[in-house]
Coordinates of N, CA, C and O in Angstrom, one line a residue:
X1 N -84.7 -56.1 62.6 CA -83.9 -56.5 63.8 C -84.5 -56.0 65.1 O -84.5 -56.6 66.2
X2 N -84.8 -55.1 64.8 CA -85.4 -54.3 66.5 C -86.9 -54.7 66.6 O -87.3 -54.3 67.7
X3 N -87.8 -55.3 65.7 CA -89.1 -55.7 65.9 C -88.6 -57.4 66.3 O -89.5 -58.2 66.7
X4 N -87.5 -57.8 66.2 CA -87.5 -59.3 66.5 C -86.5 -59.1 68.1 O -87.0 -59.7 69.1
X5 N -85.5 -58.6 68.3 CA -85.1 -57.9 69.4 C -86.6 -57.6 70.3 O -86.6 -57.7 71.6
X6 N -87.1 -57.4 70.1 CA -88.5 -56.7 71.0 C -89.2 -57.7 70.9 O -90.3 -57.4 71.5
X7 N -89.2 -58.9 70.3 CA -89.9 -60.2 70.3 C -91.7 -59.6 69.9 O -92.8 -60.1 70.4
X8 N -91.6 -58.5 68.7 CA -92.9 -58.4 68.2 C -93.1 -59.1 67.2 O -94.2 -59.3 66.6
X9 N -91.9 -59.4 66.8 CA -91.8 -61.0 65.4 C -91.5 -62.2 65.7 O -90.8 -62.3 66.7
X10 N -91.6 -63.0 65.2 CA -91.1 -64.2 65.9 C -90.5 -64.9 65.0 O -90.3 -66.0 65.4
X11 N -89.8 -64.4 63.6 CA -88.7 -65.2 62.7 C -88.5 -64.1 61.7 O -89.3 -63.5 61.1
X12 N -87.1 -64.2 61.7 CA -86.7 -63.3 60.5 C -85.6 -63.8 59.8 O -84.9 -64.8 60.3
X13 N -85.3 -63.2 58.2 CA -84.3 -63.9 57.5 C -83.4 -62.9 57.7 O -83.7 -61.7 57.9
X14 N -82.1 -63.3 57.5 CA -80.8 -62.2 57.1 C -80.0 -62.6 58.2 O -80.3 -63.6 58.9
X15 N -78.7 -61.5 58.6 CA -77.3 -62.2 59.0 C -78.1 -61.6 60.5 O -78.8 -60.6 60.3
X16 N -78.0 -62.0 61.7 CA -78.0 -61.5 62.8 C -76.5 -61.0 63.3 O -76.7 -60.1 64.2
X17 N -75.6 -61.1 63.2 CA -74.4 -60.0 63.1 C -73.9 -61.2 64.8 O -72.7 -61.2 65.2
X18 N -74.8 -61.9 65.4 CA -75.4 -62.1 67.0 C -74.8 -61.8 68.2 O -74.1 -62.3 69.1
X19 N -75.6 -59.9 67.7 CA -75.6 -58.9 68.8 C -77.0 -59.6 69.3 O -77.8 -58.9 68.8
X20 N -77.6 -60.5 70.2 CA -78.6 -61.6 70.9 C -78.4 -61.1 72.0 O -78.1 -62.1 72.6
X21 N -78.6 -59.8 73.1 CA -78.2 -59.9 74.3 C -79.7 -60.5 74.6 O -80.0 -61.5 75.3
X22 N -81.0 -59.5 73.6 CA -82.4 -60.2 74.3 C -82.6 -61.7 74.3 O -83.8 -62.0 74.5
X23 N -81.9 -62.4 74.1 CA -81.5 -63.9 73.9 C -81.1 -65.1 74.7 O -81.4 -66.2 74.9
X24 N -80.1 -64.2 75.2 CA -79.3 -64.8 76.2 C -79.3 -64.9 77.8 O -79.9 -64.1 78.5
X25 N -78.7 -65.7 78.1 CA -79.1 -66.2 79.9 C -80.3 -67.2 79.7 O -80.3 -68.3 79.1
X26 N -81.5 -66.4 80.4 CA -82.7 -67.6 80.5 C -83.3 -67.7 79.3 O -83.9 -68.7 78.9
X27 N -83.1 -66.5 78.4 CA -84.1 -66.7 77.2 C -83.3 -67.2 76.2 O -83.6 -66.8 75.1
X28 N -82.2 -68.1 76.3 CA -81.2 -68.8 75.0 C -81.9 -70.0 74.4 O -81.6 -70.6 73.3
X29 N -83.1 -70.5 75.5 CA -83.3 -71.4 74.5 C -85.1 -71.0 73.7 O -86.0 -71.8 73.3
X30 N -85.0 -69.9 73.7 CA -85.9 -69.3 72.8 C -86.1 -69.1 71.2 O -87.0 -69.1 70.4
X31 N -84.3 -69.0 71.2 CA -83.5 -68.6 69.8 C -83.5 -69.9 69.3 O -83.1 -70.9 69.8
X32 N -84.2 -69.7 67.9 CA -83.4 -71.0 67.3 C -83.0 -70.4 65.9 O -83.5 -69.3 65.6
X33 N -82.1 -71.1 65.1 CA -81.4 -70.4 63.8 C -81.2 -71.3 62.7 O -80.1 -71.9 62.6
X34 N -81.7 -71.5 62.3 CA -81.2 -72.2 60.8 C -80.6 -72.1 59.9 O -80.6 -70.8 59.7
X35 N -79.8 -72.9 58.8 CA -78.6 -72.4 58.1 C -78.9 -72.1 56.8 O -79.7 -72.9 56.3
X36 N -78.5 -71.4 56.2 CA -78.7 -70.9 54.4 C -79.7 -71.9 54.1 O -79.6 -73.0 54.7
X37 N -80.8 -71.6 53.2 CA -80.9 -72.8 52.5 C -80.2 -72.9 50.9 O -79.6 -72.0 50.3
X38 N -80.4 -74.5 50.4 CA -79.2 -74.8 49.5 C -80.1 -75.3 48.6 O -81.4 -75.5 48.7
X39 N -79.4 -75.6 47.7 CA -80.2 -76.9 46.6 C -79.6 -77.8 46.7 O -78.4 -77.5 46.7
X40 N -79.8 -79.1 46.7 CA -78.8 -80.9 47.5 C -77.7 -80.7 46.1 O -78.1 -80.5 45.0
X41 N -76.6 -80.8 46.6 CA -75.9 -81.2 45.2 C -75.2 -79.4 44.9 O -74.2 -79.3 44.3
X42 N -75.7 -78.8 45.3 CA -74.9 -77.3 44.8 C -74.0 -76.5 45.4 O -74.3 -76.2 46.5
X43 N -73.2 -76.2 45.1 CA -72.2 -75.3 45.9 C -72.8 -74.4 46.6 O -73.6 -73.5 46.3
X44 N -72.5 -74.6 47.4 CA -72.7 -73.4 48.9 C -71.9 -72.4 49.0 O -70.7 -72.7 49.0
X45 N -72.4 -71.1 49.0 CA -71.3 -70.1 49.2 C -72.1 -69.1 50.1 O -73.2 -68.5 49.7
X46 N -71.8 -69.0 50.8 CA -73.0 -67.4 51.7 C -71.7 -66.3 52.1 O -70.9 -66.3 53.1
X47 N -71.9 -65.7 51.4 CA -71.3 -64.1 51.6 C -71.5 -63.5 53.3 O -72.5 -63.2 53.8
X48 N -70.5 -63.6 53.7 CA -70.1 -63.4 55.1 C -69.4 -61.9 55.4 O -68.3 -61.6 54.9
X49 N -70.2 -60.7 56.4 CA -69.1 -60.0 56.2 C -68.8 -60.2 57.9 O -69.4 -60.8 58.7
X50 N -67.8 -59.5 58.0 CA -66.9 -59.7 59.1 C -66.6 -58.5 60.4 O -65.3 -58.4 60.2
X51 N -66.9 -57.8 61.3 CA -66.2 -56.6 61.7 C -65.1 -57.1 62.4 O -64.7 -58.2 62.5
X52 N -64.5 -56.1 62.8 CA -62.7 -56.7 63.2 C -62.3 -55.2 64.5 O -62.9 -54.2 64.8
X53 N -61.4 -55.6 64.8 CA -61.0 -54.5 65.6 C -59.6 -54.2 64.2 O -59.3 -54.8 63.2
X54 N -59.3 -52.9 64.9 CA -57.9 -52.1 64.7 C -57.4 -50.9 65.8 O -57.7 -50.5 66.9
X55 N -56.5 -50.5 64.7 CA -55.6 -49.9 65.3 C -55.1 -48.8 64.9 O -54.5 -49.0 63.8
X56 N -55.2 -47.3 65.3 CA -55.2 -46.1 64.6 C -53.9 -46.1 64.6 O -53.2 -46.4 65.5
X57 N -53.5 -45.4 63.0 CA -51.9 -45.1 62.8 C -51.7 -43.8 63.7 O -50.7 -43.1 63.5
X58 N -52.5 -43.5 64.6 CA -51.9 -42.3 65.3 C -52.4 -42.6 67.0 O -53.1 -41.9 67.7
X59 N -51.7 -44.0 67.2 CA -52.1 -44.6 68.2 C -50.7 -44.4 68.9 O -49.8 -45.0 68.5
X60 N -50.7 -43.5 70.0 CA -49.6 -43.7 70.9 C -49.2 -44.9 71.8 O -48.6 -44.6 72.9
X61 N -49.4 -45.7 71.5 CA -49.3 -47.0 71.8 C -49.6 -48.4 71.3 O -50.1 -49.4 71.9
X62 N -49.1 -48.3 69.7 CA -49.2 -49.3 69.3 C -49.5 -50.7 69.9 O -50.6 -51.4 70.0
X63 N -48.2 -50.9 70.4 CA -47.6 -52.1 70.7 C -48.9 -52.9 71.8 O -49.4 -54.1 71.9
X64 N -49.0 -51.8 72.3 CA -49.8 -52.1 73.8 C -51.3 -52.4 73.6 O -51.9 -53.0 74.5
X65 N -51.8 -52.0 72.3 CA -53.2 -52.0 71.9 C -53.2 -53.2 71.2 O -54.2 -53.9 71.5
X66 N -52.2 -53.8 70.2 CA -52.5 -54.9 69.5 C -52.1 -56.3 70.8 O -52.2 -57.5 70.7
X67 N -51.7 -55.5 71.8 CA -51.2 -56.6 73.0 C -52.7 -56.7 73.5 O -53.3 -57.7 73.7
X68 N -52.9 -55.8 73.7 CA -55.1 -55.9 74.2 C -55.6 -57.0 72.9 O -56.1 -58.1 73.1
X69 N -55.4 -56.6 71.9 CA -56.3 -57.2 71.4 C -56.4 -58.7 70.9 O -57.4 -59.3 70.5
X70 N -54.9 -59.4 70.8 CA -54.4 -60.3 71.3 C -55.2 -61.4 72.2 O -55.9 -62.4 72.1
X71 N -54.7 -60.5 73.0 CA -55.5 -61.2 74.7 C -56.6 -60.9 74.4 O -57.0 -62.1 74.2
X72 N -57.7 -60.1 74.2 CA -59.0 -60.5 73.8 C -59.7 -61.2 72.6 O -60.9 -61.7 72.6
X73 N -58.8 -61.2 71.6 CA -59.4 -62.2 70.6 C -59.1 -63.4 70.1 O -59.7 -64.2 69.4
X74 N -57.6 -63.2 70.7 CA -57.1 -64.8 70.2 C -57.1 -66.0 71.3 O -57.3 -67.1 70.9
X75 N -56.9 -65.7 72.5 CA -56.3 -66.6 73.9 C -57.7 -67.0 74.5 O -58.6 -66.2 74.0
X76 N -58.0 -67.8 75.2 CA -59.4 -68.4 76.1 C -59.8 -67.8 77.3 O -60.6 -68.4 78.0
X77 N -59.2 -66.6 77.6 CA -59.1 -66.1 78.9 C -60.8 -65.7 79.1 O -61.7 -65.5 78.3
X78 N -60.9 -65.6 80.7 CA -62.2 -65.2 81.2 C -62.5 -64.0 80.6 O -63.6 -63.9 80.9
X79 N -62.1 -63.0 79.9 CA -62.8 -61.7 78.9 C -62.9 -62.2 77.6 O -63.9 -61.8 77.0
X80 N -62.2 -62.8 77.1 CA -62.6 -62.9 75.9 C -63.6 -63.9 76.1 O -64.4 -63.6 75.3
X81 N -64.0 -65.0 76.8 CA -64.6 -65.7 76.7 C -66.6 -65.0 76.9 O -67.7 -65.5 76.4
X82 N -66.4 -63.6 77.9 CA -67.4 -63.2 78.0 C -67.9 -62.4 76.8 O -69.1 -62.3 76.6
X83 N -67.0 -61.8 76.2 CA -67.5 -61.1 75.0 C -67.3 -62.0 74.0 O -67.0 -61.3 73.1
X84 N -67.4 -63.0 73.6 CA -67.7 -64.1 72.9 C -69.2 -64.8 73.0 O -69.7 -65.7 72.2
X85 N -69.9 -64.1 74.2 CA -71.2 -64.6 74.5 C -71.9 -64.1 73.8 O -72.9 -64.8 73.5
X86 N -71.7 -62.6 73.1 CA -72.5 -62.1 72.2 C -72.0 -62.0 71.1 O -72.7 -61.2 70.4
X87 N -70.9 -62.6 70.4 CA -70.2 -62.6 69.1 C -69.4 -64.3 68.8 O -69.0 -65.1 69.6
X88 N -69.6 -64.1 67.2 CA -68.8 -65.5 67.6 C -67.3 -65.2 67.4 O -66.9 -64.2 66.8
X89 N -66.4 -66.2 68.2 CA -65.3 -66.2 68.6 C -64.5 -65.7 67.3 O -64.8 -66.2 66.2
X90 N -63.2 -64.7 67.3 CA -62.7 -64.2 66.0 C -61.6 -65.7 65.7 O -61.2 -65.9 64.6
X91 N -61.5 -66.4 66.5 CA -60.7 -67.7 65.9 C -60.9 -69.3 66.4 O -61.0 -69.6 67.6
X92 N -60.9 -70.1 65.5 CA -61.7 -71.5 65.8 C -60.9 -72.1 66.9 O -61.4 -73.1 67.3
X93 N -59.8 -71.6 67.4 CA -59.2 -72.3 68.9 C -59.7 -72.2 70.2 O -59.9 -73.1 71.0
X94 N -60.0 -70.6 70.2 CA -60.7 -69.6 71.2 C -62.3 -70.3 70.9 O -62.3 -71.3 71.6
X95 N -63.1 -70.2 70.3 CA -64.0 -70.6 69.7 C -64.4 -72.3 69.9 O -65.5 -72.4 70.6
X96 N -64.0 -73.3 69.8 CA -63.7 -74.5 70.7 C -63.3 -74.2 72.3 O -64.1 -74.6 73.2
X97 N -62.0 -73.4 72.5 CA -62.0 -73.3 73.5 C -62.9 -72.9 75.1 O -62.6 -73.1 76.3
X98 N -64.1 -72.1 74.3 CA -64.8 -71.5 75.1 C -66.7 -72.6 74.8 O -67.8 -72.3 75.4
X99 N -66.3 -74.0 73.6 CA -67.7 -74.1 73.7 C -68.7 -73.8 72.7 O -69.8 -74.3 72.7
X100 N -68.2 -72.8 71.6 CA -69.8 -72.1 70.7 C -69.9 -73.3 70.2 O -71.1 -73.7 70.2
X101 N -68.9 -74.3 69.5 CA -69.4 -75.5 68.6 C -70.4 -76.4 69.5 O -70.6 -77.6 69.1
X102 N -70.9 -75.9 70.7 CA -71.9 -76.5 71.4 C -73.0 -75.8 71.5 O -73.7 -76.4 72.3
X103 N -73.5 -75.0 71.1 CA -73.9 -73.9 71.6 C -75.5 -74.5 70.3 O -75.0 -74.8 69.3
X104 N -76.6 -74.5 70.3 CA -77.6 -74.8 69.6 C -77.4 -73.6 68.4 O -76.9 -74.0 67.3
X105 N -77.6 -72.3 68.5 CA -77.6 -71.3 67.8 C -76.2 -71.3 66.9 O -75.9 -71.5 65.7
X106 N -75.6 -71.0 68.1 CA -73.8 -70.5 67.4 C -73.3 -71.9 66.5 O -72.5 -71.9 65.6
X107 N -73.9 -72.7 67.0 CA -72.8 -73.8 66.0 C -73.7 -73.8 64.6 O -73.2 -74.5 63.8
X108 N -74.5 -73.3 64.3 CA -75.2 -73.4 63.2 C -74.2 -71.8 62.6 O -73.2 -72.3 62.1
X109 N -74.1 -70.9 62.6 CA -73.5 -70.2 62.1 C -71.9 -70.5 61.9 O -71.3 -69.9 61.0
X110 N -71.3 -71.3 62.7 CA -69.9 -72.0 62.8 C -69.9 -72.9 61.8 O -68.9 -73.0 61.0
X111 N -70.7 -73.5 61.6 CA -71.0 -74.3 60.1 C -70.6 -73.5 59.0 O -69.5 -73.4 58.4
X112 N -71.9 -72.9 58.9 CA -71.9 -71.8 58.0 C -70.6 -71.0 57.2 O -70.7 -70.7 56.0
X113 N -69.5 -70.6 58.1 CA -68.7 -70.1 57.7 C -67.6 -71.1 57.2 O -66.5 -70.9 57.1
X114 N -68.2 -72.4 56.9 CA -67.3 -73.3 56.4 C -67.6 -73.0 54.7 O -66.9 -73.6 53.8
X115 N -68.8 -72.0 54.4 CA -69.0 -71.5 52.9 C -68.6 -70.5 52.8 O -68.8 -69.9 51.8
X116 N -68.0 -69.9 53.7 CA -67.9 -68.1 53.6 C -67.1 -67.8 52.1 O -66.1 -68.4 51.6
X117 N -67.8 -66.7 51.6 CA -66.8 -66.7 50.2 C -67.0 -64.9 51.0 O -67.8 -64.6 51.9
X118 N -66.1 -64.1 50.1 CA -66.1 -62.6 49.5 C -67.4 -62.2 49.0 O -67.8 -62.4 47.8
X119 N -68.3 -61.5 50.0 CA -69.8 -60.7 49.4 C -69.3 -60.1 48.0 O -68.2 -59.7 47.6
X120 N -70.5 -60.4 47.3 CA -70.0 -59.7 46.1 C -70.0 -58.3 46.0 O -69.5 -57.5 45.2
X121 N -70.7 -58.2 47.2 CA -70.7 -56.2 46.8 C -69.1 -55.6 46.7 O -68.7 -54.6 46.1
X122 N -68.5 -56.7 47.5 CA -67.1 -55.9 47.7 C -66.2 -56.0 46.7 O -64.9 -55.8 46.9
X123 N -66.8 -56.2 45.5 CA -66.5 -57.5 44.3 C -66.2 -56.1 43.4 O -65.1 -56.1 42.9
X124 N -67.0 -54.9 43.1 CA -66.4 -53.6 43.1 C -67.0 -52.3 43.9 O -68.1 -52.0 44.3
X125 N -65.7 -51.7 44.0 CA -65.9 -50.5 45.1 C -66.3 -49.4 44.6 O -66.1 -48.3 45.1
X126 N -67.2 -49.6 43.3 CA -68.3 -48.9 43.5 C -69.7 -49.1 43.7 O -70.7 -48.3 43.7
X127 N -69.6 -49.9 43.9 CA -70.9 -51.4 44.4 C -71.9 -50.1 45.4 O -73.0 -49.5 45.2
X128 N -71.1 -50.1 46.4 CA -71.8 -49.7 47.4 C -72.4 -48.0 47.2 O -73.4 -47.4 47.8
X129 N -71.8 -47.5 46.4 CA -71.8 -45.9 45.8 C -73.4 -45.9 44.8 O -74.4 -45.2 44.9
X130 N -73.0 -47.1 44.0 CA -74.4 -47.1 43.1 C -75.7 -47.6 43.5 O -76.7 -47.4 42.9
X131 N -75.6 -48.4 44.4 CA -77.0 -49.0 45.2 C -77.5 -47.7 46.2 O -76.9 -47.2 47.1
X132 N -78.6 -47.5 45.8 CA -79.3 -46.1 46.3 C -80.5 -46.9 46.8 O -80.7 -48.1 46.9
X133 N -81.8 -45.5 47.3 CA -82.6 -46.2 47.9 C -83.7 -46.5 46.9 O -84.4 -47.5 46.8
X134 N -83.6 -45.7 46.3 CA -84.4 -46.0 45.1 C -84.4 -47.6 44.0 O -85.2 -48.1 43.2
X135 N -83.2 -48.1 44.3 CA -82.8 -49.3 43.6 C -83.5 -50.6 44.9 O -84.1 -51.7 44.8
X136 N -83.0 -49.8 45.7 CA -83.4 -51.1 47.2 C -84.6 -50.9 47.6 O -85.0 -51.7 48.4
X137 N -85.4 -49.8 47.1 CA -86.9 -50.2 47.1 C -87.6 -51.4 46.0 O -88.4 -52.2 46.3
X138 N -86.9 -51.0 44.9 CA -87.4 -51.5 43.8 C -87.1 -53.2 44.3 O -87.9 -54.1 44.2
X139 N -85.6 -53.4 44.7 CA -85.0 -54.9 45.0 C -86.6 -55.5 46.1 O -87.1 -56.6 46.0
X140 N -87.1 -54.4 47.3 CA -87.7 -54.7 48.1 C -89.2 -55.2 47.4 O -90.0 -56.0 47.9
X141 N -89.6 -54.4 45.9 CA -90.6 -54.8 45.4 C -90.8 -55.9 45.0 O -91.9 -56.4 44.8
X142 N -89.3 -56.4 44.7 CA -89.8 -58.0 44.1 C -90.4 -59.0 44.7 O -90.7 -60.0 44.0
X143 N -90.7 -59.0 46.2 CA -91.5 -59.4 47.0 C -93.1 -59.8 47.0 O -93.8 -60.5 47.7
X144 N -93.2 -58.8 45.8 CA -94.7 -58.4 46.0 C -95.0 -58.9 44.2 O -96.1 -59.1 43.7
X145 N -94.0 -59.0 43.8 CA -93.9 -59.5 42.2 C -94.7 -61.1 42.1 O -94.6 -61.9 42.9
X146 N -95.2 -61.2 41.3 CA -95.6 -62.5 40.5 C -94.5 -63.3 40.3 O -93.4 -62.9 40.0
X147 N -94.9 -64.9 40.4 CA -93.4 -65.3 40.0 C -92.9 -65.1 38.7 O -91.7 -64.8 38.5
X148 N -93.9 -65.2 37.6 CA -93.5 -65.2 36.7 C -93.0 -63.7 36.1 O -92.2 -63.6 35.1
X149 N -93.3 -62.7 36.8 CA -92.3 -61.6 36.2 C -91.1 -61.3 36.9 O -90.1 -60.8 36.3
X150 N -91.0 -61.8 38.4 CA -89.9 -61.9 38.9 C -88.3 -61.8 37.6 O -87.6 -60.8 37.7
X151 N -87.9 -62.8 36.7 CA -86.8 -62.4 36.1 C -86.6 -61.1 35.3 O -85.6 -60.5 35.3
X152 N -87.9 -60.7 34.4 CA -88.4 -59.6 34.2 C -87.3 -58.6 35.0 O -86.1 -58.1 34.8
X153 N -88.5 -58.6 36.1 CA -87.9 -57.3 37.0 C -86.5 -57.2 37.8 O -85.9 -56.1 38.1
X154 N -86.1 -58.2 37.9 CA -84.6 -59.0 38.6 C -83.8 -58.3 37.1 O -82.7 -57.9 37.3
X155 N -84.2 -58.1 35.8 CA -83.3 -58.1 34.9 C -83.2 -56.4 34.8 O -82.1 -55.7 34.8
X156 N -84.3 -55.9 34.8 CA -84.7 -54.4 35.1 C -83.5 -53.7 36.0 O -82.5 -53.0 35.8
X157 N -84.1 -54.3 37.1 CA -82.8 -53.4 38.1 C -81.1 -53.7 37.9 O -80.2 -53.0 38.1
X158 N -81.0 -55.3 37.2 CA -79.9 -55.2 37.1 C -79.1 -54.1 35.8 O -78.0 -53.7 35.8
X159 N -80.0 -54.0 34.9 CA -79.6 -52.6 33.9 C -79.5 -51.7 34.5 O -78.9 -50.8 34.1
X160 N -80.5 -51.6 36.1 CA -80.4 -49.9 36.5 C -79.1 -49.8 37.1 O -78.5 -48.8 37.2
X161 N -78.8 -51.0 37.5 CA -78.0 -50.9 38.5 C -76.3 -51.2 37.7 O -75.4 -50.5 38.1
X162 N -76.0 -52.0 36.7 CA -75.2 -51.4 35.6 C -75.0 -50.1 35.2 O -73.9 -49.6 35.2
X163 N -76.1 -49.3 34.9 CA -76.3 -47.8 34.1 C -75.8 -46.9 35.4 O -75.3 -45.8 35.2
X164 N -75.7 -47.4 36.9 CA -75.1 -46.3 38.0 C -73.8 -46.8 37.8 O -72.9 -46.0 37.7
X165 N -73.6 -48.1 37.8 CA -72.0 -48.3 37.7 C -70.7 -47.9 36.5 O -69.5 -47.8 36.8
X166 N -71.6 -47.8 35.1 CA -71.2 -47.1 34.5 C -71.3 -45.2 34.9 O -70.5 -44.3 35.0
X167 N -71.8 -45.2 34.9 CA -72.0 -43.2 35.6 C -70.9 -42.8 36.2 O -70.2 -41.8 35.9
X168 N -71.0 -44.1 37.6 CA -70.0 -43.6 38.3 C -68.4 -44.0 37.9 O -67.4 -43.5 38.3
X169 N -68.4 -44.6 37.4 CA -66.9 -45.1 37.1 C -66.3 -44.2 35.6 O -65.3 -44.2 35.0
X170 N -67.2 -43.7 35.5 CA -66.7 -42.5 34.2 C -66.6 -41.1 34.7 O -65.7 -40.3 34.3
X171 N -67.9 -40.7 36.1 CA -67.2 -39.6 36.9 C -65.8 -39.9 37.5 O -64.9 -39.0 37.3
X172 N -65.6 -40.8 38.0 CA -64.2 -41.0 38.3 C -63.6 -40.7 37.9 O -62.8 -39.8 38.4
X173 N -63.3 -41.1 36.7 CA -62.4 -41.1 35.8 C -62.0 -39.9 35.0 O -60.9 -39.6 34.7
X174 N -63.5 -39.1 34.6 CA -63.5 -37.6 34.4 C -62.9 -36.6 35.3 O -62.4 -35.5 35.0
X175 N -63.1 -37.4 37.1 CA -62.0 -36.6 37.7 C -61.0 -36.6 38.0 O -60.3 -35.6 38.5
X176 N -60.5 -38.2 37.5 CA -59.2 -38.4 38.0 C -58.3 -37.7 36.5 O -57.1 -37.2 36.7
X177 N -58.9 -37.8 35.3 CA -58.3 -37.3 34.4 C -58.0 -35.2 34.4 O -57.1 -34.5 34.0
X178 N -59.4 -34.9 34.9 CA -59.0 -33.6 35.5 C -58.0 -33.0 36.2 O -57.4 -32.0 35.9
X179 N -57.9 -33.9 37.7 CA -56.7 -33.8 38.2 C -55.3 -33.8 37.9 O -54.5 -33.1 38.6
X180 N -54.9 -34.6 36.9 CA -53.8 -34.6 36.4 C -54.1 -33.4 35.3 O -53.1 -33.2 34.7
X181 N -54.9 -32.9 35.0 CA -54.7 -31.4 33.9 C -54.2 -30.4 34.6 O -53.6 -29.5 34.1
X182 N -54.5 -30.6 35.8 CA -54.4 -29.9 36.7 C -53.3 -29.1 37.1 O -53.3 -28.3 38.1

């Protein structure tokens, strides 16, 4: 992200999040973005994740904060419309209403979220506990793999990566069973 941000790359794959400030103004039509690729005929799903605002339960001012955030994420007003220049709009009214479905870049990810399913990582919550660096180097080696061993090694990590999720979900459980001895 920060070698293409610094324009020392000139194309990268994965989610740009489009935090694009180096992008925008005169250099917007620099960016271009293209959408998942598919196979003709196959379900589309691309794993979408999402950041969100909130609101701390120990917010002395409830009321007043979800009223800010209201007004900045849902309504067409001149702030939301500006901080929308570097995100896409949190709802397709505001979102229309400010223009991204025109936008070269942004409407290609506005598409996109017409497949959005649930990442599977989030699919279990120990997903993210057992993927280490060691596993995501190995994922990064398949790169450099032959095609033909590619399922090979695709089958490799997914046993390694089973054998952490069993590990961990039996510490768990060793502790959660502890605790009640307790």
């Amino acid at each position: 992200m920060s070698e293409f941000n610094g324009k020392k790359i000139g194309m990268m794959i994965g989610s740009m999040g489009f935090r694009m400030p180096t992008f925008m103004g005169e250099n917007s039509d620099k960016l271009g973005v293209a959408p998942i690729p598919h196979f003709e005929g196959g379900n589309r799903t691309n794993p979408v994740f999402f950041d969100g605002y909130g609101i701390s339960a120990k917010s002395k001012h409830p009321d007043a904060a979800w009223k800010f955030i209201e007004y900045l994420s849902l309504s067409g007003n001149e702030d939301s419309s500006k901080l929308a220049d570097m995100y896409l709009a949190t709802s397709k009214a505001v979102s229309e209403a400010i223009g991204q479905a025109k936008d070269p870049a942004k409407s290609v990810y506005l598409e996109e979220l017409n497949y959005a399913v649930k990442p599977s990582i989030d699919n279990n919550p120990l997903f993210r506990q057992a993927w280490s660096e060691v596993l995501a180097a190995q994922f990064l080696n398949l790169l450099t793999v032959s095609d033909e061993d590619i399922p090979q090694k695709m089958k490799e990590l997914a046993l390694e990566l089973d054998q952490q999720l069993i590990r961990l979900k039996n510490e768990q459980e060793t502790a959660g069973s502890t605790a009640e001895g307790s």
